[in-house]
Coordinates of C-alpha atoms in Angstrom, one line a residue:
M1 CA 246.6 62.8 78.7
P2 CA 247.0 61.5 82.3
D3 CA 247.2 65.1 83.6
D4 CA 244.1 66.0 81.6
I5 CA 242.1 63.1 83.1
W6 CA 243.5 63.7 86.6
G7 CA 242.8 67.5 86.3
M8 CA 239.2 66.9 85.0
I9 CA 238.4 64.7 88.0
T10 CA 239.9 67.2 90.4
K11 CA 237.8 70.0 88.7
R12 CA 234.7 68.0 89.2
Q13 CA 235.6 67.4 92.8
T14 CA 235.7 71.1 93.3
A15 CA 232.3 71.6 91.6
M16 CA 230.7 69.0 93.9
Q17 CA 232.4 70.3 97.1
P18 CA 229.2 71.9 98.5
F19 CA 227.6 68.5 98.6
Y20 CA 230.8 66.9 100.0
N21 CA 231.0 69.5 102.8
K22 CA 227.7 68.3 104.1
V23 CA 228.7 64.6 103.9
D24 CA 232.0 65.5 105.8
K25 CA 230.1 67.1 108.6
T26 CA 228.1 63.9 109.1
R27 CA 231.2 61.7 109.0
K28 CA 233.0 63.8 111.6
R29 CA 230.1 63.2 113.9
L30 CA 230.0 59.5 113.3
N31 CA 233.8 59.3 113.8
Q32 CA 233.3 61.1 117.1
T33 CA 235.6 64.0 116.3
P34 CA 236.2 65.9 119.6
F35 CA 234.1 69.0 120.0
K36 CA 235.9 72.4 120.2
M37 CA 234.6 74.9 122.7
L38 CA 235.0 78.5 121.3
D39 CA 235.0 81.6 123.4
P40 CA 231.8 83.5 122.5
L41 CA 233.7 86.8 122.4
T42 CA 237.1 86.0 120.9
K43 CA 236.0 83.0 118.9
K44 CA 239.2 81.2 120.0
E45 CA 239.3 77.7 121.3
M46 CA 239.0 77.4 125.0
D47 CA 241.5 75.2 126.8
D48 CA 240.3 75.6 130.4
V49 CA 237.1 73.6 130.0
I50 CA 236.2 69.8 130.2
I51 CA 235.3 68.9 126.7
V52 CA 232.3 66.5 126.2
T53 CA 231.4 65.4 122.7
E54 CA 227.8 64.3 122.2
N55 CA 227.2 60.8 120.8
R56 CA 223.4 61.0 120.3
S57 CA 223.9 61.5 116.5
A58 CA 226.0 58.4 116.1
N59 CA 223.7 56.3 118.2
Y60 CA 220.7 57.5 116.2
M61 CA 222.5 56.6 112.9
K62 CA 223.5 53.2 114.2
R63 CA 219.9 52.3 115.2
I64 CA 218.5 53.2 111.8
I65 CA 221.2 51.3 109.9
A66 CA 220.7 48.3 112.2
G67 CA 217.0 48.4 111.5
L68 CA 217.6 48.5 107.7
M69 CA 220.1 45.6 107.9
S70 CA 217.7 43.4 109.8
S71 CA 214.8 44.1 107.4
R72 CA 213.8 41.7 104.7
W73 CA 214.4 43.0 101.2
Q74 CA 212.4 41.6 98.3
A75 CA 212.2 42.6 94.6
T76 CA 208.9 42.2 92.7
V77 CA 208.3 42.1 89.0
E78 CA 205.3 44.0 87.6
G79 CA 204.1 44.5 84.0
Q80 CA 202.8 42.5 81.1
V81 CA 204.4 39.2 82.2
T82 CA 202.9 36.0 83.4
T83 CA 203.2 34.9 87.1
R84 CA 205.6 32.2 86.0
E85 CA 207.8 34.6 84.0
A86 CA 207.8 37.1 86.9
H87 CA 208.9 34.3 89.3
K88 CA 211.8 33.4 87.0
I89 CA 213.0 37.0 86.8
E90 CA 212.8 37.3 90.5
Q91 CA 214.9 34.1 90.9
F92 CA 217.4 35.4 88.4
N93 CA 217.6 38.8 90.2
E94 CA 218.1 37.0 93.6
S95 CA 220.8 34.8 92.1
C96 CA 222.7 37.9 90.8
L97 CA 222.6 39.5 94.3
Q98 CA 223.9 36.4 95.9
Q99 CA 226.7 36.3 93.4
A100 CA 227.5 39.9 94.1
D101 CA 227.6 39.2 97.9
E102 CA 230.0 36.3 97.3
Y103 CA 232.2 38.4 95.0
L104 CA 232.4 41.2 97.6
L105 CA 233.4 38.8 100.3
D106 CA 236.0 37.0 98.3
E107 CA 237.5 40.0 96.6
Y108 CA 237.2 42.8 99.2
G109 CA 236.2 41.1 102.5
L110 CA 232.9 43.0 102.6
S111 CA 229.9 41.2 104.2
G112 CA 227.4 42.1 101.5
L113 CA 225.9 44.7 99.2
D114 CA 222.9 45.3 101.3
V115 CA 225.1 46.1 104.3
W116 CA 227.0 48.7 102.3
L117 CA 223.8 50.3 100.9
A118 CA 222.1 50.4 104.3
S119 CA 224.9 52.4 105.7
H120 CA 225.5 54.8 102.8
V121 CA 221.9 55.6 102.2
C122 CA 221.8 57.1 105.7
H123 CA 225.1 59.0 106.0
T124 CA 226.2 59.8 102.4
S125 CA 222.7 59.8 100.7
L126 CA 224.2 59.2 97.3
L127 CA 224.5 55.6 96.2
G128 CA 226.7 54.2 93.5
V129 CA 227.6 50.7 92.4
Q130 CA 229.9 49.4 89.6
W131 CA 228.0 46.4 88.2
Q132 CA 229.6 44.2 85.5
A133 CA 228.1 41.0 84.2
R134 CA 230.0 38.8 81.7
I135 CA 230.2 35.2 80.5
E136 CA 233.4 33.5 81.8
D137 CA 234.1 29.9 81.0
G138 CA 230.5 29.4 79.9
Q139 CA 229.1 30.7 83.2
Y140 CA 227.3 34.0 84.0
K141 CA 229.5 36.0 86.4
V142 CA 228.7 39.1 88.3
H143 CA 231.4 41.6 89.3
C144 CA 230.1 44.2 91.8
L145 CA 231.9 47.0 93.5
P146 CA 230.0 49.5 95.7
L147 CA 231.4 53.0 95.6
D148 CA 232.0 55.6 98.3
M149 CA 230.3 58.5 96.5
R150 CA 232.0 61.0 98.7
W151 CA 235.1 60.1 96.7
T152 CA 233.5 59.4 93.4
P153 CA 233.2 62.5 91.1
F154 CA 231.0 61.8 88.1
V155 CA 229.2 63.5 85.2
K156 CA 226.0 61.5 84.7
N157 CA 226.0 59.4 81.5
E158 CA 229.5 60.8 80.6
W159 CA 232.2 59.5 83.0
V160 CA 232.9 58.2 86.5
G161 CA 236.1 58.6 88.4
A162 CA 236.2 56.6 91.6
I163 CA 239.0 57.7 94.0
T164 CA 240.6 55.4 96.6
Y165 CA 243.7 55.6 98.8
R166 CA 245.8 52.4 98.8
N167 CA 248.7 50.9 100.6
K168 CA 251.6 50.1 98.4
D169 CA 251.7 46.3 99.2
D170 CA 248.0 45.8 98.6
F171 CA 248.0 47.8 95.4
L172 CA 251.0 46.0 93.9
Q173 CA 249.2 42.7 94.7
E174 CA 246.2 43.9 92.8
L175 CA 248.3 45.1 89.8
K176 CA 249.2 41.4 89.1
K177 CA 245.6 41.0 87.8
Y178 CA 246.0 43.9 85.4
E179 CA 249.4 42.7 84.3
K180 CA 247.9 39.3 83.5
W181 CA 245.1 40.9 81.5
A182 CA 247.6 42.9 79.4
K183 CA 249.4 39.6 78.6
E184 CA 246.1 38.2 77.4
G185 CA 245.6 41.2 75.1
R186 CA 242.8 42.8 77.2
G187 CA 244.6 46.1 77.7
E188 CA 247.8 48.0 78.2
F189 CA 249.8 47.8 81.4
K190 CA 252.6 49.8 82.9
M191 CA 254.1 49.4 86.3
P192 CA 254.0 52.6 88.4
T193 CA 257.0 54.1 90.0
G194 CA 257.6 56.2 93.2
L195 CA 254.7 54.7 95.2
K196 CA 254.5 55.6 98.9
D197 CA 254.0 53.0 101.6
T198 CA 250.5 54.3 102.4
D199 CA 247.8 56.5 101.0
N200 CA 248.6 56.3 97.3
E201 CA 245.8 58.1 95.4
V202 CA 244.2 55.8 92.8
R203 CA 241.6 57.0 90.3
D204 CA 239.6 54.6 88.3
Y205 CA 238.3 56.5 85.3
H206 CA 235.5 55.1 83.1
T207 CA 233.7 56.4 80.0
E208 CA 231.5 54.7 77.4
E209 CA 234.6 54.1 75.3
E210 CA 237.4 53.2 77.7
N211 CA 238.7 52.6 81.3
Q212 CA 241.9 54.0 82.7
L213 CA 243.4 53.2 86.0
L214 CA 245.7 56.0 87.4
V215 CA 247.8 56.1 90.5
E216 CA 249.6 59.3 91.5
K217 CA 249.0 60.8 88.0
Q218 CA 250.5 57.7 86.3
V219 CA 248.4 55.6 83.9
V220 CA 248.8 52.0 85.1
F221 CA 246.2 50.2 83.0
K222 CA 244.1 51.1 80.0
Q223 CA 241.4 49.1 78.2
K224 CA 238.4 49.5 76.0
N225 CA 234.9 49.5 77.5
T226 CA 233.3 46.5 75.7
Y227 CA 229.9 47.3 77.2
G228 CA 229.5 50.5 75.2
K229 CA 227.8 52.0 78.3
L230 CA 229.0 53.1 81.8
P231 CA 228.8 50.0 84.0
F232 CA 227.5 52.0 87.0
V233 CA 224.3 52.6 88.8
I234 CA 224.2 55.9 90.6
V235 CA 221.1 57.1 92.5
W236 CA 220.5 60.2 94.5
V237 CA 218.5 59.3 97.6
P238 CA 215.0 60.9 97.5
S239 CA 215.3 62.6 100.9
G240 CA 215.4 66.3 99.9
Y241 CA 213.1 68.9 98.5
Y242 CA 214.4 69.0 95.0
F243 CA 215.2 72.6 94.9
R244 CA 217.0 73.8 91.8
D245 CA 217.9 77.4 92.8
K246 CA 221.4 78.7 93.0
G247 CA 223.6 76.6 95.2
Y248 CA 221.1 73.7 95.4
L249 CA 223.8 71.1 95.4
E250 CA 224.6 71.9 99.1
H251 CA 221.1 70.7 100.1
E252 CA 220.6 67.9 97.6
S253 CA 219.7 64.5 99.1
P254 CA 220.4 65.4 102.8
G255 CA 221.6 62.6 105.1
L256 CA 219.9 61.3 108.2
L257 CA 221.5 63.9 110.5
D258 CA 220.8 66.9 108.4
V259 CA 217.5 68.0 110.0
N260 CA 219.2 68.3 113.5
E261 CA 222.6 69.3 112.3
N262 CA 222.5 72.7 114.0
L263 CA 221.5 71.2 117.4
Y264 CA 224.3 68.7 117.9
D265 CA 227.0 71.3 118.6
Q266 CA 224.7 73.0 121.0
L267 CA 224.3 69.7 122.8
S268 CA 228.1 69.3 123.0
R269 CA 228.4 72.9 124.3
Q270 CA 225.8 72.4 127.0
L271 CA 227.4 69.1 128.1
T272 CA 230.8 70.8 128.2
I273 CA 229.5 73.6 130.3
D274 CA 227.8 71.2 132.8
A275 CA 230.9 69.1 133.1
T276 CA 233.1 72.1 133.7
L277 CA 230.8 73.6 136.4
G278 CA 230.5 70.2 138.0
F279 CA 234.3 69.9 138.3
N280 CA 234.4 73.2 140.1
V281 CA 232.5 71.6 143.0
I282 CA 235.1 68.8 143.2
S283 CA 238.1 71.0 142.9
P284 CA 237.0 74.6 143.8
A285 CA 239.2 77.7 143.5
Q286 CA 241.2 78.4 146.7
E287 CA 242.8 81.3 148.3
K288 CA 246.4 81.3 149.6
E289 CA 248.7 84.0 150.9
V290 CA 251.6 85.2 148.8
E291 CA 254.1 87.8 149.8
R292 CA 254.1 90.7 147.5
I293 CA 255.3 94.3 148.0
D294 CA 252.8 96.8 146.6
P295 CA 254.3 100.3 146.4
T296 CA 250.9 101.9 146.2
I297 CA 249.9 100.6 149.7
S298 CA 252.1 101.7 152.6
N299 CA 253.4 99.2 155.1
S300 CA 251.8 96.3 153.2
K301 CA 253.7 93.2 152.2
V302 CA 251.1 90.4 152.3
H303 CA 248.0 90.2 150.2
F304 CA 245.5 87.4 149.4
H305 CA 245.6 85.9 145.9
L306 CA 243.2 83.6 144.2
A307 CA 244.9 80.5 142.8

């Protein structure tokens, strides 16, 4: 069973790879991955040039994200409700979002849900949040976890399989919560074996019937889904043209850099050429004498050689 679930998530990853490839291009630019200058004839990487990597794309992204984060967000209620009822709903909604922000800060050290969404709407262009609300000790509690949809394969209304990479110490600390839940009768727990110090692959698999937590193909925790529905909100950002032809997924919900994607490498190439030519002025090629006997030229032992 663990292999079936693990393999199903992997298969879905492969199916969504065209979309992921587009997201990976953007992330490489934002991480300032060094530009590689290729010889136009041999297509091999050149090692005799001064590499300059453009940062215009990252600066553009940062400005837009900063603008979204500094904006004022407000939810409005419309429909056949009175003004007083609408105000109560708005207050309830605002209270839930405040709880979500407090939960994210306490549990994961994240500054807030709106900060996460402002970033991911620009560079990943597919938004996902795990949202669970329950009554605990007579109080209404919100549990919120935003998802990196680059690493969250899903089949809409069927299942979600969020993938994360965890350090051993941090993950073992988190497992204490699941072990406690198992003792309370809320699920089945089994301590994993053979964990690495870093980058243990964890897959959190949810369906309408159950939730399974797997690490390195081992089922760690299993419980029933008491909601009867997937506790996730997943939204494609409305930024594309909604094509549905063959291979449309590659162009679905393009990110902020997609329109100028083909220009950024050209900018890095031009900057690299300019820097290399400029360096030739500082350190130009020189001629020096070297002694070399050339049998094809009589009585000649010294020739000029470019160095």
